[in-house]
Coordinates of C-alpha atoms in Angstrom, one line a residue:
Chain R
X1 CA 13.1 -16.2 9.6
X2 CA 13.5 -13.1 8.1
X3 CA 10.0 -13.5 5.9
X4 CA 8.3 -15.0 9.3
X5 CA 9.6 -11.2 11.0
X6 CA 7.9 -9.5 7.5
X7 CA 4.9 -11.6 7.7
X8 CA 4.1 -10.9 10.9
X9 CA 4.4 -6.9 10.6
X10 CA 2.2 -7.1 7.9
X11 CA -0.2 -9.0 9.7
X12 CA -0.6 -6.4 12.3
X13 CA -0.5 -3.6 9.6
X14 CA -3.5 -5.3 7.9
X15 CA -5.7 -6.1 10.9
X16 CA -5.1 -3.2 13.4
X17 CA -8.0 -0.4 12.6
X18 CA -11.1 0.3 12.8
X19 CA -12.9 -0.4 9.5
X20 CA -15.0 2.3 7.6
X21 CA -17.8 2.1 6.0
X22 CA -16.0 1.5 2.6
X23 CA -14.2 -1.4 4.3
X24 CA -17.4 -3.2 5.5
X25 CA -18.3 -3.0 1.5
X26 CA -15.0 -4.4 0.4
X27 CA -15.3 -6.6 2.8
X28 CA -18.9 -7.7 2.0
X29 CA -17.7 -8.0 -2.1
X30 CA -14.4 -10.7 -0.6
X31 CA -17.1 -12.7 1.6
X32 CA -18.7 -13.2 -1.9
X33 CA -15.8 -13.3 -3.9
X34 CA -13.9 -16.0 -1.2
X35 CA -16.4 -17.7 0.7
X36 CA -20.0 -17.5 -1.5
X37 CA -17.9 -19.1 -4.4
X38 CA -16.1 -21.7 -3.2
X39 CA -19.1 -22.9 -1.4
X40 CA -19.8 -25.4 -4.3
X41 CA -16.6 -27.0 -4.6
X42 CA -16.4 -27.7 -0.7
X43 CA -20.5 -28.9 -0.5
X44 CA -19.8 -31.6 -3.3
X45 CA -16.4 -32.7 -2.1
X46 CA -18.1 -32.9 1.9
X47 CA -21.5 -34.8 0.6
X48 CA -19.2 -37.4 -1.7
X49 CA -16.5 -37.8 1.7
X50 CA -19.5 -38.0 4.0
X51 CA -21.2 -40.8 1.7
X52 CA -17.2 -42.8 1.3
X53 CA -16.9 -42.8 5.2
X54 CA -20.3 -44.1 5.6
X55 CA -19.7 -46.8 3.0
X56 CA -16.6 -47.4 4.0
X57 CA -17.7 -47.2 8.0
X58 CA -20.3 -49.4 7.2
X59 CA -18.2 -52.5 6.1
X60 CA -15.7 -52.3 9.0
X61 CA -18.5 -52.2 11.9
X62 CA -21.0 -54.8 9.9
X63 CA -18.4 -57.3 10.9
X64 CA -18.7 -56.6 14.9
X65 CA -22.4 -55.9 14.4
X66 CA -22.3 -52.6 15.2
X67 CA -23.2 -50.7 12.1
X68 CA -25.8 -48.7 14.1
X69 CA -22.8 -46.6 15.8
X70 CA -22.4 -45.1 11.8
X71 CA -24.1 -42.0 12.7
X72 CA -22.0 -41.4 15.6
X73 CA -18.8 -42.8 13.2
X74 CA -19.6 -40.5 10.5
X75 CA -20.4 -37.3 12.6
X76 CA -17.1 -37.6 15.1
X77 CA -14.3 -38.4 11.9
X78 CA -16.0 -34.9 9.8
X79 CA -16.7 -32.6 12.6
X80 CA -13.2 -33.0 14.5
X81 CA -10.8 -33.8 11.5
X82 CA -11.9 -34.2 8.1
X83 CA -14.6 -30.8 7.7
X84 CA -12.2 -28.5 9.1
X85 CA -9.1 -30.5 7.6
X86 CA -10.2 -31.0 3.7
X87 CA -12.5 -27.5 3.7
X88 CA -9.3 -26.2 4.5
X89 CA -7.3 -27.4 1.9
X90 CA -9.9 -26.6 -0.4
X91 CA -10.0 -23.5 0.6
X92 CA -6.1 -22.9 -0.3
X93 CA -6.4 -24.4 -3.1
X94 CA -9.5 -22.5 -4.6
X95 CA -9.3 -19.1 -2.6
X96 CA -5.8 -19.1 -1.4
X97 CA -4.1 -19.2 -4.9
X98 CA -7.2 -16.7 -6.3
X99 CA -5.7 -14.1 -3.5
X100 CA -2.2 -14.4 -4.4
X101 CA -2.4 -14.5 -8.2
X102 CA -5.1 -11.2 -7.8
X103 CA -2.6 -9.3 -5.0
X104 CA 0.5 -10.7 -7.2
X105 CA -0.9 -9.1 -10.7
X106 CA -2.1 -5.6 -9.0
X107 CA 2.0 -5.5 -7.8
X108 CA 3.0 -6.4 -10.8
X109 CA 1.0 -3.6 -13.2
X110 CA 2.0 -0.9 -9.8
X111 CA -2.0 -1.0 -8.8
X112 CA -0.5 -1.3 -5.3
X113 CA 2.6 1.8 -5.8
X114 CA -0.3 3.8 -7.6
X115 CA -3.0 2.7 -4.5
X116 CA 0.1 4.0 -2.0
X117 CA 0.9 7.1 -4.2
X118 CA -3.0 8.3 -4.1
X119 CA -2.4 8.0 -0.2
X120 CA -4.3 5.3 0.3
X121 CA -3.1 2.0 2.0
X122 CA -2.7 -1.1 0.3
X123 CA -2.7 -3.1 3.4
X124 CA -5.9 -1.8 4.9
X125 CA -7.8 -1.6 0.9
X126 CA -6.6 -4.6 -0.4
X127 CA -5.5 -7.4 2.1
X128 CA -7.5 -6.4 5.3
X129 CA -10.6 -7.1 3.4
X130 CA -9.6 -10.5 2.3
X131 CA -8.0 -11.6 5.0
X132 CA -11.6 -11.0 7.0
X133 CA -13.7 -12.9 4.9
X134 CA -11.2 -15.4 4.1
X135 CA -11.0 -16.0 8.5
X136 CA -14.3 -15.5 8.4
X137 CA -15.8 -17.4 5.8
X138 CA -14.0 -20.8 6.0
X139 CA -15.6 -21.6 9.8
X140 CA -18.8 -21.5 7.7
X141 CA -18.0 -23.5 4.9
X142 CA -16.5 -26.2 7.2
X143 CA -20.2 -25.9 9.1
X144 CA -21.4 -26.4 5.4
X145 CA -18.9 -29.5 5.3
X146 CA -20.1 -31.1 8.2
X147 CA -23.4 -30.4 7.5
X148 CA -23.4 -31.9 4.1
X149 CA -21.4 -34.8 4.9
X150 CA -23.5 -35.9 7.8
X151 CA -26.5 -35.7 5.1
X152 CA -24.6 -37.8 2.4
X153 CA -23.8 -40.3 5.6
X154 CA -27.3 -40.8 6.0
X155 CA -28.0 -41.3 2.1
X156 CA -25.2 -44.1 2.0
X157 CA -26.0 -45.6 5.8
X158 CA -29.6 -45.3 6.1
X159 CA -31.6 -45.3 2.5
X160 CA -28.7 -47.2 0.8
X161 CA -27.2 -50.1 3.0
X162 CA -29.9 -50.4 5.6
X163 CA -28.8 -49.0 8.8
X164 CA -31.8 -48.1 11.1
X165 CA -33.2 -44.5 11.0
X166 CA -33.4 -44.0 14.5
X167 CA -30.0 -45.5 15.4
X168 CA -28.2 -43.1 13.0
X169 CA -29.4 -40.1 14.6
X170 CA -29.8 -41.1 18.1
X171 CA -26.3 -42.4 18.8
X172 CA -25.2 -39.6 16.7
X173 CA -26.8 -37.1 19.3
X174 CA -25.4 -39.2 22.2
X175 CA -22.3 -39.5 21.7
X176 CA -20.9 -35.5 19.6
X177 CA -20.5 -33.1 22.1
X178 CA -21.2 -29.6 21.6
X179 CA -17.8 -27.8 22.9
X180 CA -15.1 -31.2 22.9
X181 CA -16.2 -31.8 19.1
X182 CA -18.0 -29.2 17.2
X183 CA -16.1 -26.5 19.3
X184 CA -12.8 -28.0 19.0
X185 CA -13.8 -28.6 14.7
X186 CA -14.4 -24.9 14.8
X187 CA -11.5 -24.0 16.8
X188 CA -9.5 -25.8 14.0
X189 CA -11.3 -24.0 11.6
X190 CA -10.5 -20.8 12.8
X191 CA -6.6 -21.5 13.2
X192 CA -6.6 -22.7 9.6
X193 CA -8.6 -20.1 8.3
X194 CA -5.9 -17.4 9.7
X195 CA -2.7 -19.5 8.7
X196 CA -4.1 -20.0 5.1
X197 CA -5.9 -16.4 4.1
X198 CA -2.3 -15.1 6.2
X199 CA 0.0 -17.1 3.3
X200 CA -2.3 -16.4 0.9
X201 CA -2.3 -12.8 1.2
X202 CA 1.1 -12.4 2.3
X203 CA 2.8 -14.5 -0.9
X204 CA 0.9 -12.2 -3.0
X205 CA 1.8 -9.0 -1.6
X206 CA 5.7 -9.9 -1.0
X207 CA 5.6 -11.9 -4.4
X208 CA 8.8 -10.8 -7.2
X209 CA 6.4 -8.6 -9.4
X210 CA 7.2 -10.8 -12.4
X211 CA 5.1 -14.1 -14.2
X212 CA 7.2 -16.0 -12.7
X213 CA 7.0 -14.7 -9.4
X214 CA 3.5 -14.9 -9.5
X215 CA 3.3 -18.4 -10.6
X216 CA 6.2 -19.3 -7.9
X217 CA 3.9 -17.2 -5.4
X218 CA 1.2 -19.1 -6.2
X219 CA 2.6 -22.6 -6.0
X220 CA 4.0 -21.7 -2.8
X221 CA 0.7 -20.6 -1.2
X222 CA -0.6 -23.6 -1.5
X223 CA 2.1 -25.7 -0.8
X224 CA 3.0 -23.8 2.5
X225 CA -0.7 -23.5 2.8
X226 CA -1.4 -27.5 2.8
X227 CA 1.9 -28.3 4.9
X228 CA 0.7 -26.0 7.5
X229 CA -3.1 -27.3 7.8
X230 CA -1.6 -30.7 8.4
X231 CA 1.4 -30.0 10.1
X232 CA -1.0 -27.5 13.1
X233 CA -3.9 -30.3 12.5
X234 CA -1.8 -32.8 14.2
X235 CA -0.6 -30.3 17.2
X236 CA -4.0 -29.4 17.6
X237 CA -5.5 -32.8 17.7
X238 CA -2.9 -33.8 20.1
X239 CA -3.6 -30.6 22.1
X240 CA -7.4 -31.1 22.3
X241 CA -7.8 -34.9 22.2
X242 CA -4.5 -36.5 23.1
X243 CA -4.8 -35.4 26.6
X244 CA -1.3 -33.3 26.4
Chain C
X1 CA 2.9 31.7 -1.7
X2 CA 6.4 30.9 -0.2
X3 CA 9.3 31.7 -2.4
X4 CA 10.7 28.1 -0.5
X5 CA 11.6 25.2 -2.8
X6 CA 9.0 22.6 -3.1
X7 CA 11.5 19.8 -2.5
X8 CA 14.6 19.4 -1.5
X9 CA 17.2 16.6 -2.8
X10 CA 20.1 16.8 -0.6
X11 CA 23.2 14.3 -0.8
X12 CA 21.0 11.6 -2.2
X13 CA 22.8 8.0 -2.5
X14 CA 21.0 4.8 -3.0
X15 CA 22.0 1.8 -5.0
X16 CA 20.3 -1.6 -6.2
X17 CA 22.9 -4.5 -5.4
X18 CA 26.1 -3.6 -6.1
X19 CA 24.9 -1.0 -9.1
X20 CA 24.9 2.7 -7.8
X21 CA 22.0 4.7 -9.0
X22 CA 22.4 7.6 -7.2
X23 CA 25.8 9.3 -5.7
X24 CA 24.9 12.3 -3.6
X25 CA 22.4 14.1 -6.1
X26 CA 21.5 17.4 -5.1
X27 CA 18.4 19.4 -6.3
X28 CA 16.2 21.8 -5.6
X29 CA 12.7 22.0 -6.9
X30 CA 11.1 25.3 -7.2
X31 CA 7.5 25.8 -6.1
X32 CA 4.7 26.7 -8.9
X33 CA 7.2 26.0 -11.9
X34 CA 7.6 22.9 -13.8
X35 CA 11.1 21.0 -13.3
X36 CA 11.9 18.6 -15.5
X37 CA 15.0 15.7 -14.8
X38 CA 16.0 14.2 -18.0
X39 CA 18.9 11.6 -18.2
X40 CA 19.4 8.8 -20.8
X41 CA 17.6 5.7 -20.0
X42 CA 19.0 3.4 -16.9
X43 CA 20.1 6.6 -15.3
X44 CA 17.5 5.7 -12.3
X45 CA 15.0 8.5 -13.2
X46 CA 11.8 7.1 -12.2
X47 CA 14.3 5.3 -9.4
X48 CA 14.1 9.2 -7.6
X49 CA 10.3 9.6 -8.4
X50 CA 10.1 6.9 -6.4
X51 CA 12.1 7.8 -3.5
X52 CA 10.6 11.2 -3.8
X53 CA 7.0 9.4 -3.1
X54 CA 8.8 7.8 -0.2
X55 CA 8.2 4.6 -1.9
X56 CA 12.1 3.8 -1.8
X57 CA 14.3 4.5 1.2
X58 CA 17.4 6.4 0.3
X59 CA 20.7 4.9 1.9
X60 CA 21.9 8.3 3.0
X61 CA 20.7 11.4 2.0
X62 CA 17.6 13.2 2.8
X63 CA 14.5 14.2 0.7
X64 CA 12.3 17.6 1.9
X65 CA 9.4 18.2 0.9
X66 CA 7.6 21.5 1.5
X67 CA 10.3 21.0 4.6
X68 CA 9.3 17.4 5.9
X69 CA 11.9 14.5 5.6
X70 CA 9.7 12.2 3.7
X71 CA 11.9 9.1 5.1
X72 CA 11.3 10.2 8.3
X73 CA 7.7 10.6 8.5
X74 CA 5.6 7.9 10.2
X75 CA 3.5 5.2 7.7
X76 CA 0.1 7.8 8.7
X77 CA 1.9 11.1 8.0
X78 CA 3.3 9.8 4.5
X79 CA -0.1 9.2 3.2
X80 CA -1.4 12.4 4.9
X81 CA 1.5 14.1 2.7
X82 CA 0.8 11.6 -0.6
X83 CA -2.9 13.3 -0.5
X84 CA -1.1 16.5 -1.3
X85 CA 1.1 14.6 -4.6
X86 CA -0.4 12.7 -7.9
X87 CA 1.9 10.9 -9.5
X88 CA 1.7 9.8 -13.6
X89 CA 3.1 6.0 -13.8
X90 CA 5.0 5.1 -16.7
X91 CA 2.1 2.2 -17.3
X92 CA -0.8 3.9 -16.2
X93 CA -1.6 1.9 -12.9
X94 CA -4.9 2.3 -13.5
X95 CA -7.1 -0.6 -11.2
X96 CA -8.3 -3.3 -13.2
X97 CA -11.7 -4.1 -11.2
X98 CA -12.4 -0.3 -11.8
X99 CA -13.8 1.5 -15.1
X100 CA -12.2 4.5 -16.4
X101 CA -14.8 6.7 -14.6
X102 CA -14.4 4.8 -11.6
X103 CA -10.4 5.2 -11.5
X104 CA -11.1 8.9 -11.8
X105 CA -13.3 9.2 -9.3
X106 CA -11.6 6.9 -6.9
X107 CA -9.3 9.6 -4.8
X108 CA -12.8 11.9 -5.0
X109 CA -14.4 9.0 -3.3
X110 CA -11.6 8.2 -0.5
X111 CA -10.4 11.6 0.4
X112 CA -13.6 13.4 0.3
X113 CA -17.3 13.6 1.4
X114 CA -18.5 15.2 -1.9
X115 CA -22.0 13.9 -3.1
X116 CA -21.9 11.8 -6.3
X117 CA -23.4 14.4 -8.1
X118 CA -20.2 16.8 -7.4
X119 CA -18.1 13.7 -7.9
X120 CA -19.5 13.3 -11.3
X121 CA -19.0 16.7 -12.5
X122 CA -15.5 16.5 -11.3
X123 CA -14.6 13.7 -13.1
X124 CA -16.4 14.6 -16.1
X125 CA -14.2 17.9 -16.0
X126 CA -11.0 15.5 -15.7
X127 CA -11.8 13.5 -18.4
X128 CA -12.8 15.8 -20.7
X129 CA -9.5 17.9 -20.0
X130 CA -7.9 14.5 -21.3
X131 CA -10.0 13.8 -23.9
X132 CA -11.3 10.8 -22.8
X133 CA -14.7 11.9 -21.5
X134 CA -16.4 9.5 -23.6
X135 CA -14.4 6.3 -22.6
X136 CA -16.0 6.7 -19.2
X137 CA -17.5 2.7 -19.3
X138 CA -14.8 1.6 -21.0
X139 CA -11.9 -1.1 -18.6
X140 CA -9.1 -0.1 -18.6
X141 CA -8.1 -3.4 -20.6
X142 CA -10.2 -1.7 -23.5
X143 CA -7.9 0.9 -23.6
X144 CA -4.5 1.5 -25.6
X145 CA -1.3 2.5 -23.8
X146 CA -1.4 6.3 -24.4
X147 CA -5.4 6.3 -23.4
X148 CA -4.4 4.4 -20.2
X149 CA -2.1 7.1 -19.5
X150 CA -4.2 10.1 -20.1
X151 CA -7.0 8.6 -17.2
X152 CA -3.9 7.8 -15.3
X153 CA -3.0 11.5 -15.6
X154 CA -6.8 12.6 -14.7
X155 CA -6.4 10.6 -11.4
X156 CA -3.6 12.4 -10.8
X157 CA -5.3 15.7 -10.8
X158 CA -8.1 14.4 -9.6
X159 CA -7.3 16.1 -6.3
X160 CA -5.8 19.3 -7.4
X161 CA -2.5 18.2 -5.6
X162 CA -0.2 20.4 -5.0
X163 CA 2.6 18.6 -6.7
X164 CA 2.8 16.2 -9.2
X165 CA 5.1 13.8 -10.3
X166 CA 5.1 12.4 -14.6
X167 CA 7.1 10.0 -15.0
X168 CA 7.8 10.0 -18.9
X169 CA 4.3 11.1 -19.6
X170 CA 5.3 12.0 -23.7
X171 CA 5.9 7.5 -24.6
X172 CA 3.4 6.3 -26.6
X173 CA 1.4 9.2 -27.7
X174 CA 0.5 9.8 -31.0
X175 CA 1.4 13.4 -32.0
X176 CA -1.9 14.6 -31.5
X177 CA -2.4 13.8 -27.9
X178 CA 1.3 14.4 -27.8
X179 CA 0.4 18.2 -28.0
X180 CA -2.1 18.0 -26.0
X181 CA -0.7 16.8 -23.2
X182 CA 2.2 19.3 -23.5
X183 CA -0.1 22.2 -23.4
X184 CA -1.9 20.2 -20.2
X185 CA 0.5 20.3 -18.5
X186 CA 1.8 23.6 -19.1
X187 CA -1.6 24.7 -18.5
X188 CA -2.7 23.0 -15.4
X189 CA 0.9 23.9 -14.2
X190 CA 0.4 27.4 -14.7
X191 CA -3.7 27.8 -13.8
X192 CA -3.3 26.1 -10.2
X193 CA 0.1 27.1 -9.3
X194 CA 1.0 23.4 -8.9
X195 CA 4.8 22.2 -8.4
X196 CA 5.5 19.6 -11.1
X197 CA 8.2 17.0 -11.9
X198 CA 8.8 15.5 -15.2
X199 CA 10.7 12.9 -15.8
X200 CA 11.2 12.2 -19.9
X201 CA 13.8 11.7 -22.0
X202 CA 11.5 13.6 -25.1
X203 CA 13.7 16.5 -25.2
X204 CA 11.7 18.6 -27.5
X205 CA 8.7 18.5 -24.9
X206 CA 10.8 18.6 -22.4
X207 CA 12.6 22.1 -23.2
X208 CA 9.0 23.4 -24.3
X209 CA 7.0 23.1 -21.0
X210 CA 10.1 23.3 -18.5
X211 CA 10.9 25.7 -16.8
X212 CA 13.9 24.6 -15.0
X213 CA 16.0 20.9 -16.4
X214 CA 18.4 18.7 -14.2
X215 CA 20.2 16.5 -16.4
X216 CA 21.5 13.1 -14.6
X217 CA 24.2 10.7 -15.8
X218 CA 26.6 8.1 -14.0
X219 CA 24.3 8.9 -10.8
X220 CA 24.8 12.4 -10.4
X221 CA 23.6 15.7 -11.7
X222 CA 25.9 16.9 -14.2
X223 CA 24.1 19.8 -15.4
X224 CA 21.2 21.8 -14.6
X225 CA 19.2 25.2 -15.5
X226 CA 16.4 27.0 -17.3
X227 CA 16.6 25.1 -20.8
X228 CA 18.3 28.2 -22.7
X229 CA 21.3 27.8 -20.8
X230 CA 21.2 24.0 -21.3
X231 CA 20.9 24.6 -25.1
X232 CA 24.2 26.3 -25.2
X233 CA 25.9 23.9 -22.9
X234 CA 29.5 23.6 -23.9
X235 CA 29.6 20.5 -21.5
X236 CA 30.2 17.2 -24.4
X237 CA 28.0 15.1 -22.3
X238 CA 24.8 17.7 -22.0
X239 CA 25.3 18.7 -25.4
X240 CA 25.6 15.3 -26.7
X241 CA 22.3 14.5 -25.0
X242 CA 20.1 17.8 -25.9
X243 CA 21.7 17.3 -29.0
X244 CA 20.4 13.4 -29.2
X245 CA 24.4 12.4 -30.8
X246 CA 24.7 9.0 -30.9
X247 CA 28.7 9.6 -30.2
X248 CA 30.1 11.2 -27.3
X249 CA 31.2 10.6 -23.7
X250 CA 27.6 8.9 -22.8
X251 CA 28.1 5.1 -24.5
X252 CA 25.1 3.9 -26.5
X253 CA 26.2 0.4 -25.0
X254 CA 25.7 -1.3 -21.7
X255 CA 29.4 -2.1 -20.7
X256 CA 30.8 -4.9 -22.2
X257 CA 33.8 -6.8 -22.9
X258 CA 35.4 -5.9 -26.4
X259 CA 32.5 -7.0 -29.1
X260 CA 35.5 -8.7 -31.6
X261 CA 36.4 -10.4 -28.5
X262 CA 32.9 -11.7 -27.7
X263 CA 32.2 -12.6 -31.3
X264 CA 35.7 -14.4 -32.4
X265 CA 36.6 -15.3 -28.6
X266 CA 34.8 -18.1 -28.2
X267 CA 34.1 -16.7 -24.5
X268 CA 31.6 -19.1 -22.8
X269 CA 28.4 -18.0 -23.5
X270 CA 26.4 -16.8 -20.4

């Protein structure tokens, strides 16, 4: 409870301001440093999930004759669970532990005392900037995820196992609504974004400033990080499509 | 200039778990002269840097400096007053994503609107006051302990603060640099009128730059002066200490059971 009460003072700390000009540039260098670069991981791991739930799609609706509803299959599982869902465990896994360990080791050789002794703020330097691009950067990767997925759908359906061109799209189109499933996707995408770049930072920054504490710190970033995706995924979902 | 101390240390107690560090240290810090606190090691020295800096929160006790309560200032004003502090870390602190020049010039670049041609000069001047002019490109993982803590110690000027705080600034310089540093600070000390704080255990240094000592032992100030008067200290525990005598009333030992006991006991190990 009493880290929750911490947590949340430094969230408001971190984000309440008006950025500089200086913070638009550190912010600018994170986008790169937490979204640009785990772009790869998250496009490969969203074109190989896309091309399983087509094949895997595929097999199940053969049997009822309706492997032309793949499209619309393929499209519905990625944009409302599995792009924002798996990006976002990506995410913790390559970014989130990345911010902890870096935040962790400045504590740990007093970057962060010396930052607070020059009379500058850690918490609007340091975190603010990557807890910005990390909230802003993982909406677009899960885009990139969907995006790719869809793509590697259509490589599996269409030009592997046969499914008709036209079908795949058009049913596709008919049946994904913009705001029930790409808005809701992104909505999810936003709430993980915030709850994973928040543990991230937070573990590194209220981390023991030993190697031990830093490998604990890390481990527990992505543990609390992964638990929390799944855990909200589920109230979400039951929120937005489970009629509560 | 005010004839007002710089900071004020009044009934300062704080502890770490059940081990008391500090119980109700006074001090006053003159303005413009060059204080040093010396104390054998675990006495909690750089534990009052940092509660001067307002980085720690005293449990009773206030701190004053230039007559604001640091613990009582709001998050904004205590950076407003850090601008006007450097402080020398034991380790350097220097950022790792940063070069050497870069360090230097990093309060130039986020306290002031000077053009990088000014900021250049400036931290040229720094460095080469150090020493170190030509390690500008070098990280500071290229750079050995003592080298770390000369840029460290041209960030901390890099302001011309009006205070600054070394914490043991003299470890891990060869005797060349050693000197040099000594004179540097004694120099910058007396050429800007600056308050500073030095916290060292190298007592030869020490007495040679200061120009008024507190000595602190078992959490309180149990001597202070200019360093003549120190010198001839009849006190056993300040004269064992200026004196560097391994026996007197200041144990070399962290306390222990009896060491026969521990050895031939057979006492659980733990």
């Amino acid at each position: 409870m009493e880290a929750l009460g911490r947590a949340g003072v430094f969230l408001f700390q971190s984000v309440v301001g008006v950025p500089s000009r200086e913070g638009w540039r550190l912010w600018l260098h994170q986008m790169h440093f937490v979204g640009v670069l785990s772009l790869a991981i998250v496009l490969v791991s969203g074109l190989f999930i896309g091309m399983v739930l087509a094949l895997q799609g595929y097999t199940i609706l053969v049997d009822f004759g309706a492997e032309q509803a793949l499209g619309q299959m393929v499209a519905l599982s990625l944009l409302r669970e599995l792009a924002p869902v798996v990006a976002a465990l990506l995410f913790a896994g390559r970014a989130g532990s990345a911010l902890t360990a870096e935040i962790g080791l400045m504590k740990a050789t007093e970057q962060l005392t010396s930052m607070e002794m020059i009379g500058v703020d850690p918490l609007r330097r340091v975190v603010a900037p990557r807890l910005w691009a990390g909230f802003v950067s993982l909406p677009i990767l899960t885009v990139g995820f969907s995006v790719v997925g869809i793509w590697g759908g259509y490589l599996v359906g269409v030009e592997w196992l046969g499914v008709f061109e036209g079908s795949y799209w058009s049913n596709m189109q008919a049946n994904v609504a913009f705001i029930s499933d790409i808005g809701n996707g992104m909505i999810k995408s936003a709430v993980f974004a915030l709850v994973v770049t928040w543990i991230a930072v937070f573990q590194g920054y209220d981390l023991v400033p030993t190697s031990e504490g830093i490998s604990r710190a890390t481990t527990r970033t992505v543990v609390y990080s992964s638990l929390a995706v799944l855990g909200l995924d589920f109230v979400l979902t039951a929120i937005m499509f489970g009629g509560l | 200039m005010t004839d007002a101390p710089f900071i004020e240390i009044e009934e300062l107690y704080f502890s770490r778990g059940d081990h008391e560090i500090f119980r109700g240290v006074n001090m006053t810090i003159p303005r413009g002269k060059v204080t040093a606190i010396m104390g054998p090691s675990g006495t909690g020295k750089t534990t009052l840097l940092k509660l001067i800096g307002g980085q720690l929160t005293p449990e009773s006790g206030r701190i004053l400096i230039d007559g604001q309560d640091v613990h009582k200032l709001s998050r904004k004003a205590l950076f407003t007053l850090r601008k006007r502090m450097g402080m020398l870390f034991q380790s350097g602190a220097l950022f790792s994503d940063l070069d050497v020049f870069e360090n230097v010039a990093f309060p130039l670049r986020v306290h002031t609107d000077l053009p990088d041609t000014m900021v250049r000069d400036l931290v040229l001047l720094k460095l080469q006051a150090v020493g170190l002019r030509g390690a500008r490109h070098l990280t500071p993982a290229e750079l050995s302990g003592g080298m770390a803590r000369r840029v460290a110690l041209a960030r901390a000027v890099a302001l011309d603060p009006e205070l600054i705080l070394y914490d043991e600034p003299f470890v891990g310089q060869d005797p060349i640099s050693m000197g040099v540093l000594v004179q540097l600070i004694k120099r910058l000390n007396q050429a800007l009128q600056l308050t500073s704080v030095v916290v060292s255990h190298d007592i030869k240094e020490t007495l040679s730059i200061a120009d008024y000592l507190y000595l602190i032992a078992d959490g309180q100030v149990v001597a202070h002066g200019t360093p003549q008067t120190l010198d001839t200290n009849q006190d056993p525990r300040v004269s064992q200490f200026i004196h560097g005598e391994p026996d007197g009333p200041v144990p070399f030992h962290y306390p222990a059971e009896a060491f026969y006991r521990d050895i031939l006991g057979g006492a659980p190990v733990k």
